CSV table of C-alpha atoms in Angstrom, one decimal:
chain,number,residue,atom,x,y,z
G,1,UNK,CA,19.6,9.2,-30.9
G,2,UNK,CA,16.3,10.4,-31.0
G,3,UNK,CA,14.3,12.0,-28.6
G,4,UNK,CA,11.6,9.8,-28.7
G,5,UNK,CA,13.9,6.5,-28.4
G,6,UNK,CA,15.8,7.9,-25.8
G,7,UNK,CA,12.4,8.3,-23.6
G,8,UNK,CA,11.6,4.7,-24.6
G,9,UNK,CA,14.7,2.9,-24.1
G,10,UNK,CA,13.8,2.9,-20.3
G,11,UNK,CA,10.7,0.7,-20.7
G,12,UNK,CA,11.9,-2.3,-22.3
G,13,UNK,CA,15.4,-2.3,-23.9
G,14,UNK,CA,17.3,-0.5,-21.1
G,15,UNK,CA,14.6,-1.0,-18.4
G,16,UNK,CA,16.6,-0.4,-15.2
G,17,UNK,CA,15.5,-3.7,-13.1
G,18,UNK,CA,14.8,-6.0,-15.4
G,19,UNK,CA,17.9,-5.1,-17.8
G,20,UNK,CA,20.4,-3.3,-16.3
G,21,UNK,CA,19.9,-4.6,-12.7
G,22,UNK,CA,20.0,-1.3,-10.7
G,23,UNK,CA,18.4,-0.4,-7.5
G,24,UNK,CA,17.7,-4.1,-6.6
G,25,UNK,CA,17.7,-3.7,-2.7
G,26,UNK,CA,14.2,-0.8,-2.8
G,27,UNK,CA,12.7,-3.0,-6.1
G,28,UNK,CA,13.0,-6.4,-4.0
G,29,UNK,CA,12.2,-4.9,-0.8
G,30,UNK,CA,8.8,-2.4,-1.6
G,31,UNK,CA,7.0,-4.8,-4.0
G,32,UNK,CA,4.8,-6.3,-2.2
G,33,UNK,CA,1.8,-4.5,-3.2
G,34,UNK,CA,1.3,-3.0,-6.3
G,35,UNK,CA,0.4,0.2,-5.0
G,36,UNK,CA,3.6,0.4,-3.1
G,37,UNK,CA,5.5,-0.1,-6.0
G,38,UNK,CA,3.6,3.1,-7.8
G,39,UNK,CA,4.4,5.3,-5.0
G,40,UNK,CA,8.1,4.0,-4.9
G,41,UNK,CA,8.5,4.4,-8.6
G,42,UNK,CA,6.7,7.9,-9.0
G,43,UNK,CA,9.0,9.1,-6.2
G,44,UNK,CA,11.9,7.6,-7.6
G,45,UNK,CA,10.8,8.9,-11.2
G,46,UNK,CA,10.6,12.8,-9.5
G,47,UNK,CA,14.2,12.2,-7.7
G,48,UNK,CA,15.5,10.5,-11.5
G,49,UNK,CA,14.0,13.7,-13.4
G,50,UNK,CA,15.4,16.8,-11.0
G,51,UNK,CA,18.8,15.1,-10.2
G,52,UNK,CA,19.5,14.2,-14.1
G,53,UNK,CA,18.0,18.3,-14.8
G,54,UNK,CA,20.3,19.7,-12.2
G,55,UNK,CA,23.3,17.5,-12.7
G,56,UNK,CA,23.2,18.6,-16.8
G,57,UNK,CA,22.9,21.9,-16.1
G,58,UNK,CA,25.5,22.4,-13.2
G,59,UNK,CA,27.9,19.9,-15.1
G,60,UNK,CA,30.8,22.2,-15.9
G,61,UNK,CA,30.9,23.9,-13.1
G,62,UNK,CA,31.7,21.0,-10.9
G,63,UNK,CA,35.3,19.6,-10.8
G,64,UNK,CA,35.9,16.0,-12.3
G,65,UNK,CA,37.4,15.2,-8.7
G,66,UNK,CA,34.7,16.6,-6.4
G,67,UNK,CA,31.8,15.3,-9.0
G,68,UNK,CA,30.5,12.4,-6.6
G,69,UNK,CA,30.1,13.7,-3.8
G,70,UNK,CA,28.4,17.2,-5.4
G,71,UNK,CA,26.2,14.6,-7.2
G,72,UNK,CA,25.2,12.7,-3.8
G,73,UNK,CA,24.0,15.9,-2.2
G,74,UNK,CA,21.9,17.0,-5.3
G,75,UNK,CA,20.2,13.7,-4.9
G,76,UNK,CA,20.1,13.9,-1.3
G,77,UNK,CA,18.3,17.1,-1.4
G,78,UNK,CA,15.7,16.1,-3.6
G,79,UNK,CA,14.8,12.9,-1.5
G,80,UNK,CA,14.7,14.8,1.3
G,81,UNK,CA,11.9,17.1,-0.3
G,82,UNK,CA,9.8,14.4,-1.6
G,83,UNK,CA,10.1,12.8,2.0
G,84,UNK,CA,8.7,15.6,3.3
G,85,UNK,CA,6.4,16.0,0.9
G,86,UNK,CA,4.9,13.2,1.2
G,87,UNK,CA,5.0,12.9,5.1
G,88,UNK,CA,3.3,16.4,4.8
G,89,UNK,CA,0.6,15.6,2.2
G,90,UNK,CA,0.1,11.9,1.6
G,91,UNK,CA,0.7,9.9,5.2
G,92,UNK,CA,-1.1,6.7,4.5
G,93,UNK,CA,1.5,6.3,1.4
G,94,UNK,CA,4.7,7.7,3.7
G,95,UNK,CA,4.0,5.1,6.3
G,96,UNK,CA,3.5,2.3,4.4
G,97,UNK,CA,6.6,2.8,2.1
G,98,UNK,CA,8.8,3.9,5.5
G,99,UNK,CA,12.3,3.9,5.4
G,100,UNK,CA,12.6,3.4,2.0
G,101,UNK,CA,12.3,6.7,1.3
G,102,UNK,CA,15.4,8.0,2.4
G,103,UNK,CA,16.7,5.0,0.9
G,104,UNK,CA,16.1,6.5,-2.7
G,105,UNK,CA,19.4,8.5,-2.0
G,106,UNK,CA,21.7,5.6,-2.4
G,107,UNK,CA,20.0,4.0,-5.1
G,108,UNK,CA,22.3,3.3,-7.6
G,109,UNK,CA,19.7,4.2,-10.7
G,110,UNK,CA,19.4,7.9,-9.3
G,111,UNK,CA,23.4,7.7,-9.1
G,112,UNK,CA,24.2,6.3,-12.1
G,113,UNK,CA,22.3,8.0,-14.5
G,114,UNK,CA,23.6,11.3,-13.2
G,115,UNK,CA,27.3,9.6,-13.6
G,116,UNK,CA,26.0,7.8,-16.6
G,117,UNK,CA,24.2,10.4,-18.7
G,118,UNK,CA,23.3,13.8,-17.2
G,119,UNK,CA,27.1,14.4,-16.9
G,120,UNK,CA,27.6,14.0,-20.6
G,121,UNK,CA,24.4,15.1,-22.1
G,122,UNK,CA,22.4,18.3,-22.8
G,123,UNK,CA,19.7,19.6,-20.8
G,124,UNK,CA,17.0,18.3,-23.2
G,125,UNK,CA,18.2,14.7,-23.4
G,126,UNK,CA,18.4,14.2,-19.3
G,127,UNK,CA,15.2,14.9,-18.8
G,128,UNK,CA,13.9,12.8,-21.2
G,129,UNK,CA,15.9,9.8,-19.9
G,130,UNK,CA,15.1,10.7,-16.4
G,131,UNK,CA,11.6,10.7,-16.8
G,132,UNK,CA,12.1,7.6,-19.4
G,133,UNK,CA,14.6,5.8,-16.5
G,134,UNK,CA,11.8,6.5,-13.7
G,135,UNK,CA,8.6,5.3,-15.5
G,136,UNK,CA,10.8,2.4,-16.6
G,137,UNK,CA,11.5,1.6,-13.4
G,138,UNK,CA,7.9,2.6,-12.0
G,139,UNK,CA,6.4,-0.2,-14.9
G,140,UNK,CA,8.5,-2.4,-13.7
G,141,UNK,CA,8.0,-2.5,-9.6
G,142,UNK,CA,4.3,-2.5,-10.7
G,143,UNK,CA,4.5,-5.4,-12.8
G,144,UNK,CA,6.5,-6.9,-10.2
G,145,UNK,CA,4.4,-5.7,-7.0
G,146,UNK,CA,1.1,-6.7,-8.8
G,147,UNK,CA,2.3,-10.9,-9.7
G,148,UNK,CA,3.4,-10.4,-6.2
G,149,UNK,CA,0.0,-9.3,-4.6
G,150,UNK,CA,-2.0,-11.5,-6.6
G,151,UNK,CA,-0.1,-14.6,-6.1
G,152,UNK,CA,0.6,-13.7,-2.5
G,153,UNK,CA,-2.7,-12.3,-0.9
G,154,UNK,CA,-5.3,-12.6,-3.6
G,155,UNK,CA,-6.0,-9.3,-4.1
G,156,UNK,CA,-4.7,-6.1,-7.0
G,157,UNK,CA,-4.5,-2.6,-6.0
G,158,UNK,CA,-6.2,-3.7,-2.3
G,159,UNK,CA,-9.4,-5.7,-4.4
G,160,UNK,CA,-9.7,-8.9,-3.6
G,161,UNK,CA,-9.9,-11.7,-6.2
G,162,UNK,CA,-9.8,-14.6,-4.5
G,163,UNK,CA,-10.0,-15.8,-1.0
G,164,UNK,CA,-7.1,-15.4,0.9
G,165,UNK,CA,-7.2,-19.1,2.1
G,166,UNK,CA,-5.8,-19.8,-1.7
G,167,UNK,CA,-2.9,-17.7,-1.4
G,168,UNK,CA,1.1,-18.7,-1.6
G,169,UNK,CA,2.2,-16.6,1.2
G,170,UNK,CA,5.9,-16.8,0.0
G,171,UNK,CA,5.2,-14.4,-2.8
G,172,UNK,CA,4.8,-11.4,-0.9
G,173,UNK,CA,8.4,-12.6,1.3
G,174,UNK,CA,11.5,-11.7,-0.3
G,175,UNK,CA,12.0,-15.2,-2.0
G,176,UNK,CA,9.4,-14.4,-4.0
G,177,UNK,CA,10.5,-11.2,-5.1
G,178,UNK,CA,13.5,-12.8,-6.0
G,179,UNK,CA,11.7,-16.0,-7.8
G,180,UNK,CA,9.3,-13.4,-9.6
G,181,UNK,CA,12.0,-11.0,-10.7
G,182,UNK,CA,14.2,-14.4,-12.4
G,183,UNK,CA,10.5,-15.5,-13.8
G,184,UNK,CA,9.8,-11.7,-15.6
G,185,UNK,CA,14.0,-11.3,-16.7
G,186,UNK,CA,13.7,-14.6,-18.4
G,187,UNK,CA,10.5,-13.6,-20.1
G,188,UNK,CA,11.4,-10.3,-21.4
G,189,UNK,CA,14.9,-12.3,-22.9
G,190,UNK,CA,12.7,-14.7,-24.5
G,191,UNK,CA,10.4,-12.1,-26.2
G,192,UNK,CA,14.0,-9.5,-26.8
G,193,UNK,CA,15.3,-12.2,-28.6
G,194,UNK,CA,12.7,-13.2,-31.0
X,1,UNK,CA,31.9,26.3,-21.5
X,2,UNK,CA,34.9,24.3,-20.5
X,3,UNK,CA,35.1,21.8,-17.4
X,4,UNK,CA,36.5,23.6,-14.4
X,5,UNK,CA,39.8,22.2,-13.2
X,6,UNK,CA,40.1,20.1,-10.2
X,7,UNK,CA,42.1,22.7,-8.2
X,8,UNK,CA,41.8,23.0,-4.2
X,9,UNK,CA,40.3,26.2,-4.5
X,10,UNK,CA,37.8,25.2,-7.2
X,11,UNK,CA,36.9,22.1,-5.3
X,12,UNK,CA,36.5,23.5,-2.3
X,13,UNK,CA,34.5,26.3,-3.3
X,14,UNK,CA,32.1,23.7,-5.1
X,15,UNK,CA,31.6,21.7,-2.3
X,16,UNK,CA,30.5,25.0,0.2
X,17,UNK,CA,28.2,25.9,-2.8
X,18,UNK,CA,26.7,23.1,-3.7
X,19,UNK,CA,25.9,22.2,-0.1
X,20,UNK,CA,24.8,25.8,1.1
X,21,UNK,CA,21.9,25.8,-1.8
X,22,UNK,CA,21.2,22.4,-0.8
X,23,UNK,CA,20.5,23.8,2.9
X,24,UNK,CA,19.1,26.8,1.9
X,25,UNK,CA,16.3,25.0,-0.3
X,26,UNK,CA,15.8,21.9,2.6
X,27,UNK,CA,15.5,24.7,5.0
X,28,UNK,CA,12.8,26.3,2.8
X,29,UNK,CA,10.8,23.1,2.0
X,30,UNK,CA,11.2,21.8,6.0
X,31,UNK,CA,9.3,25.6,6.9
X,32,UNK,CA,7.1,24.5,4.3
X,33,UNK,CA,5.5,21.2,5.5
X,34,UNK,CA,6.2,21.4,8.7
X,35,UNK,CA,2.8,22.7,9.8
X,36,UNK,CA,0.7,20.1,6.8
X,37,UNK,CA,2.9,17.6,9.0
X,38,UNK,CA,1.9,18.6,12.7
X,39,UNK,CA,-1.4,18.3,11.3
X,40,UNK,CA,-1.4,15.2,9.7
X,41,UNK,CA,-0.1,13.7,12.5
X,42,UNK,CA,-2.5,15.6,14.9
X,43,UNK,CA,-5.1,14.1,12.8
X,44,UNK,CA,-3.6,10.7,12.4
X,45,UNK,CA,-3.8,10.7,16.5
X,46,UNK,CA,-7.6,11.8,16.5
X,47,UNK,CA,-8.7,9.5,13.9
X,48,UNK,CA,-6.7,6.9,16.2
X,49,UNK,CA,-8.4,7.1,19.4
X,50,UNK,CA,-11.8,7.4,17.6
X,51,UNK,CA,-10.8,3.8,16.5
X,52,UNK,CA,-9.9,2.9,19.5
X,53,UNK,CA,-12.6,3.7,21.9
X,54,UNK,CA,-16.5,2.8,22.4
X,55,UNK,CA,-18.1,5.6,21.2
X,56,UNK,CA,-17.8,9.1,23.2
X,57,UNK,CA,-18.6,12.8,23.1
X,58,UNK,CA,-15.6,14.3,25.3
X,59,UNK,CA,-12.0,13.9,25.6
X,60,UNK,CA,-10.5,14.5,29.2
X,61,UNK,CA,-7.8,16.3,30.1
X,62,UNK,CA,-4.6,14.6,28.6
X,63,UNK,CA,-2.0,12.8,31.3
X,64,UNK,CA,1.6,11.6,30.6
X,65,UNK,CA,2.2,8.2,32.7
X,66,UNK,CA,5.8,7.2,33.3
X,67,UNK,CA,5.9,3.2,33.6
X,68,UNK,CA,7.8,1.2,35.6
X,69,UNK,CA,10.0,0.1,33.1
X,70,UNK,CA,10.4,2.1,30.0
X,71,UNK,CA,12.4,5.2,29.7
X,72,UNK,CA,9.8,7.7,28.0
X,73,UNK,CA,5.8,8.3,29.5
X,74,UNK,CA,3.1,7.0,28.0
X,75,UNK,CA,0.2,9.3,27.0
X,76,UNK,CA,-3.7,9.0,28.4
X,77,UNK,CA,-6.4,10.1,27.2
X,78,UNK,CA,-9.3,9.7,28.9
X,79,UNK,CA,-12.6,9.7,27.3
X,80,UNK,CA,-16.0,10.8,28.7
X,81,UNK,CA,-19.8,10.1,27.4
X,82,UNK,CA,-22.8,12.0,29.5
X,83,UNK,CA,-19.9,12.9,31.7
X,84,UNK,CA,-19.5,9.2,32.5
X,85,UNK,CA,-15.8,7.6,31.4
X,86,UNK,CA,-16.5,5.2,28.7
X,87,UNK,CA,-12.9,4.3,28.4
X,88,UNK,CA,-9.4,5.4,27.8
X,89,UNK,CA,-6.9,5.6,24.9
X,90,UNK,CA,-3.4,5.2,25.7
X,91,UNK,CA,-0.1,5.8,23.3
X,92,UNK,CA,2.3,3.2,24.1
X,93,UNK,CA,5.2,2.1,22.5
X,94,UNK,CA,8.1,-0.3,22.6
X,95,UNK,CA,11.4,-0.3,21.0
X,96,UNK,CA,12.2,-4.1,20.0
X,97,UNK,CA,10.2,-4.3,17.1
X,98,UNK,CA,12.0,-5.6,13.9
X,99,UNK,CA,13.0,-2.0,13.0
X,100,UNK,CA,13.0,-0.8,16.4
X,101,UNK,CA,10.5,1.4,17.7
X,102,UNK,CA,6.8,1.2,16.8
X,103,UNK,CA,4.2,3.5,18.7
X,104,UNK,CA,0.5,2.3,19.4
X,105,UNK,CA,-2.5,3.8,20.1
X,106,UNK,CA,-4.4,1.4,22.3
X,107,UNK,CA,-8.3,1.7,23.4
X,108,UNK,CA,-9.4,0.2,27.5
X,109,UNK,CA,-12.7,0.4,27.7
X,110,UNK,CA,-14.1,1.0,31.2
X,111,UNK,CA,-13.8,-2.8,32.1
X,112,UNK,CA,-10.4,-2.8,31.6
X,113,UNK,CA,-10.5,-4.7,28.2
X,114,UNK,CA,-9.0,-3.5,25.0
X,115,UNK,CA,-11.1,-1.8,22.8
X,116,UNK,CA,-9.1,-1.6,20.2
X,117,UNK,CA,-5.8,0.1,19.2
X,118,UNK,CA,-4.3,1.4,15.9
X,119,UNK,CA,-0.7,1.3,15.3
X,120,UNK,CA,0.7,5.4,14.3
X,121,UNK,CA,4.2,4.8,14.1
X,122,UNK,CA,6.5,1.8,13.0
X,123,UNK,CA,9.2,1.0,10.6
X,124,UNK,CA,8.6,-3.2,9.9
X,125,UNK,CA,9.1,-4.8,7.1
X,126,UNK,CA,6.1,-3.9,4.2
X,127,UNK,CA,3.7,-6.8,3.4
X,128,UNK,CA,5.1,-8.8,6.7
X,129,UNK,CA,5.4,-7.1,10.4
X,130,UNK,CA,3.3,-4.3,8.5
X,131,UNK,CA,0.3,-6.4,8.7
X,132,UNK,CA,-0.1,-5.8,13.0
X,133,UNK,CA,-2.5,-3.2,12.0
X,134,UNK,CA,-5.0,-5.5,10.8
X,135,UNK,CA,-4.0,-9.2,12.1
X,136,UNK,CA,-4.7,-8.8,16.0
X,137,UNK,CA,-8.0,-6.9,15.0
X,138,UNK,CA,-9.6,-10.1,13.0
X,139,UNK,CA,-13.0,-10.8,14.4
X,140,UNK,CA,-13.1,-14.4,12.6
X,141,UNK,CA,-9.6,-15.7,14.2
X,142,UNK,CA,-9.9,-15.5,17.6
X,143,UNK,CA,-6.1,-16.6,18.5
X,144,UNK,CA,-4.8,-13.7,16.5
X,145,UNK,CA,-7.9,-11.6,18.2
X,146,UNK,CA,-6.7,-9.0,21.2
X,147,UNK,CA,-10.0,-6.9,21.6
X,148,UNK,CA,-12.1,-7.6,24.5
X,149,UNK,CA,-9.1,-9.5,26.3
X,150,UNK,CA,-6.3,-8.2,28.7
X,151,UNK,CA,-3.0,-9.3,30.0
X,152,UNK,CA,-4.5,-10.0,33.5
X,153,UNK,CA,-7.1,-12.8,32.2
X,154,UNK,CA,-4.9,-13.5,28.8
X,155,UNK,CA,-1.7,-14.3,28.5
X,156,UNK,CA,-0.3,-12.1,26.3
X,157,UNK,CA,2.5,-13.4,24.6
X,158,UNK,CA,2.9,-15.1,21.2
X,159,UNK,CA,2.2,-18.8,21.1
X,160,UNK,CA,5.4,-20.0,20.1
X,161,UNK,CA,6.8,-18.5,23.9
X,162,UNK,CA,3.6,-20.3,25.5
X,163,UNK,CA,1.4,-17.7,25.4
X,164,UNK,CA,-2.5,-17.6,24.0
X,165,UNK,CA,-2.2,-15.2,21.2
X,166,UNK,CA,-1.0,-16.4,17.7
X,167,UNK,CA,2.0,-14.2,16.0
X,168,UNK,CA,1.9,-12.6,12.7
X,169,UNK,CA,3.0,-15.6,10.2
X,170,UNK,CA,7.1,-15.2,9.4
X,171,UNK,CA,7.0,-11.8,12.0
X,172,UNK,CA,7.4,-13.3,14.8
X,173,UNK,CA,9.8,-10.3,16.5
X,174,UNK,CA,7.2,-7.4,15.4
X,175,UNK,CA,4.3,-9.6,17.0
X,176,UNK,CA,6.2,-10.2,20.7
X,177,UNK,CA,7.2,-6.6,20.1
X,178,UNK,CA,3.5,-5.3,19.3
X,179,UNK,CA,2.2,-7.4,22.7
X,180,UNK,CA,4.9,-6.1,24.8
X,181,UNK,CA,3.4,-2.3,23.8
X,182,UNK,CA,0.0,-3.3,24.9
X,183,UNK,CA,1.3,-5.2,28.4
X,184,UNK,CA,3.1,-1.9,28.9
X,185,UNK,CA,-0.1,0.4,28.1
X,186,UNK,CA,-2.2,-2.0,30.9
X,187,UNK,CA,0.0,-2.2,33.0
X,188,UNK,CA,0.3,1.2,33.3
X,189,UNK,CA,-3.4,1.8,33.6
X,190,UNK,CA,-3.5,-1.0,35.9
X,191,UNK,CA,-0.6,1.4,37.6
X,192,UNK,CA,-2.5,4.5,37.3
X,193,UNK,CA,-5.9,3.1,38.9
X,194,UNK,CA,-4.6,2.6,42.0
């Protein structure tokens, strides 16, 4: 596989939400807002990229038995830096995402493409689908987070394009994540298939 | 390089590893931010009873208020203009939000009416209980409006319960919740002018 279709995959034809389904609980639960689906995905993207580095390079070292667990506190660790991080250096974004933060660690995107792929590829290749696996998923909870936030309170990024009197409250609830998400998955299958 | 073998000894020394450098780096990063994070929150807390308060030149000395009900004080800060008290900012919290506890920085100005207040801490649900921070402070819809009323003339509670103040639409928990923090921070200074 090629480098350069292994970075790709992630956006459309393995896109983690709208393909393989993963990480559904933070996807459904931070889009309400398009900008809180940026900050989601870039955090999730820097987790995605040092987990899958580590996880390659520490691979035979670590016991077939013990691998879980080994891999959960790699991942671990790195959530708990950005979550400081960002607490430290960007608090308007850390209290508007909250507690889904340290929900990151039991995302099972992070998980399984650390099970998935870092575990049985080179160095080279994790990274690239890290970083390919996290802007995937980034493009995606923006997509979503923006239909949400236009439909829902009239506005994109925080600018307001129409009134709010207009707006279909239920988007930005979590039936409308879940109506928007079905909408977008149907949409992609259409255009896949053609 | 081959796998290592799942033996106790290998396992075991995995685990200790792997978790030791994840300590060692966590300890790192936590000496790190910790001061950025003091002082983003120091700031946050400034910036909070600025928003709070009719304008003013000096804070006053800070006083820690236990209420009447509540386990942990409440923290004033009275503010002073020509040397004359303009009003007084007062942290309260309460702990039956949605997601528990939520802290508030509430504004009395010196005829015992909220000012304002500005919410620091909470962990409600983006896009829905989120909103407090900007639905009781709406000039154009006086039944969501708190600033320039008080418990004692008002009765602060959400509609639905009978009371004159309208709840955030589908948060009804965070808005009883965000009303029972201000009830607590007037009644205390209610308390505390005695």
């Amino acid at each position: 596989m090629s480098q350069l279709k292994n970075f790709s995959k992630g956006f459309i034809k393995e896109n983690p939400v709208f393909v393989l389904l993963l990480g559904m609980c933070p996807t459904l639960g931070v889009t309400s807002s398009a900008i809180n689906g940026l900050g989601m995905g870039l955090a999730t993207t820097f987790v995605l990229l040092m987990s899958n580095m580590v996880v390659s390079m520490v691979k035979s070292a670590i016991p077939d038995k013990v691998r879980i667990p080994a891999f959960i506190v790699i991942i671990a660790t790195f959530v708990t830096i950005v979550q400081l991080t960002m607490q430290a250096y960007l608090p308007s974004l850390f209290k508007s995402l909250g507690l889904f933060i340290p929900l990151i660690v039991v995302n099972c995107l992070v998980l399984g493409r650390a099970e998935a792929f870092a575990s049985k590829n080179n160095l080279v290749s994790s990274v690239i689908d890290g970083l390919g696996m996290g802007l995937g998923f980034t493009f995606a909870l923006v997509t979503l987070g923006g239909i949400r936030e236009i439909l829902g309170s009239g506005k994109i990024f925080n600018i307001t394009i129409y009134p709010e009197n207009y707006v279909t409250l239920v988007f930005v609830l979590s039936p409308g994540a879940f109506i928007v998400l079905g909408y977008l998955i149907a949409a992609l299958n259409k255009i896949k298939k053609n | 390089m081959a796998k290592r073998e799942s033996s106790f000894i290998n396992m075991v020394t995995t685990l200790v590893l792997v978790t030791g450098i994840a300590a060692a780096a966590l300890g790192f990063v936590y000496d790190f931010t910790k001061g950025p994070i003091e002082a983003a929150k120091l700031k946050a807390q400034t910036e909070a009873i600025k928003n709070v308060l009719p304008e003013f030149d000096e804070l006053g000395e800070t006083k820690t208020i236990t209420p009447a009900e509540g386990a942990d004080a409440l923290e004033f800060f009275p503010a002073y203009k020509n040397g004359e008290l303009v009003g007084t900012a007062i942290k309260t919290y309460t702990k039956s939000g949605f997601s528990g506890f939520i802290s508030i920085m509430a504004g009395i100005d010196k005829d015992g009416n909220f000012s304002g207040y500005s919410v620091l801490e909470h962990a409600e649900t983006p896009g829905l209980g989120s909103k407090m921070d900007v639905w009781f402070n709406n000039p154009e819809k006086p039944k969501q409006y708190v600033i320039g009323k008080n418990p004692g003339s008002t009765n602060f509670t959400v509609s639905k319960d009978g009371g004159e103040i309208d709840a955030i639409t589908a948060s009804t928990i965070t808005s009883r919740a965000f009303l029972e923090a201000l009830t607590l921070a007037y009644d205390s200074y209610k308390n505390n002018e005695k």
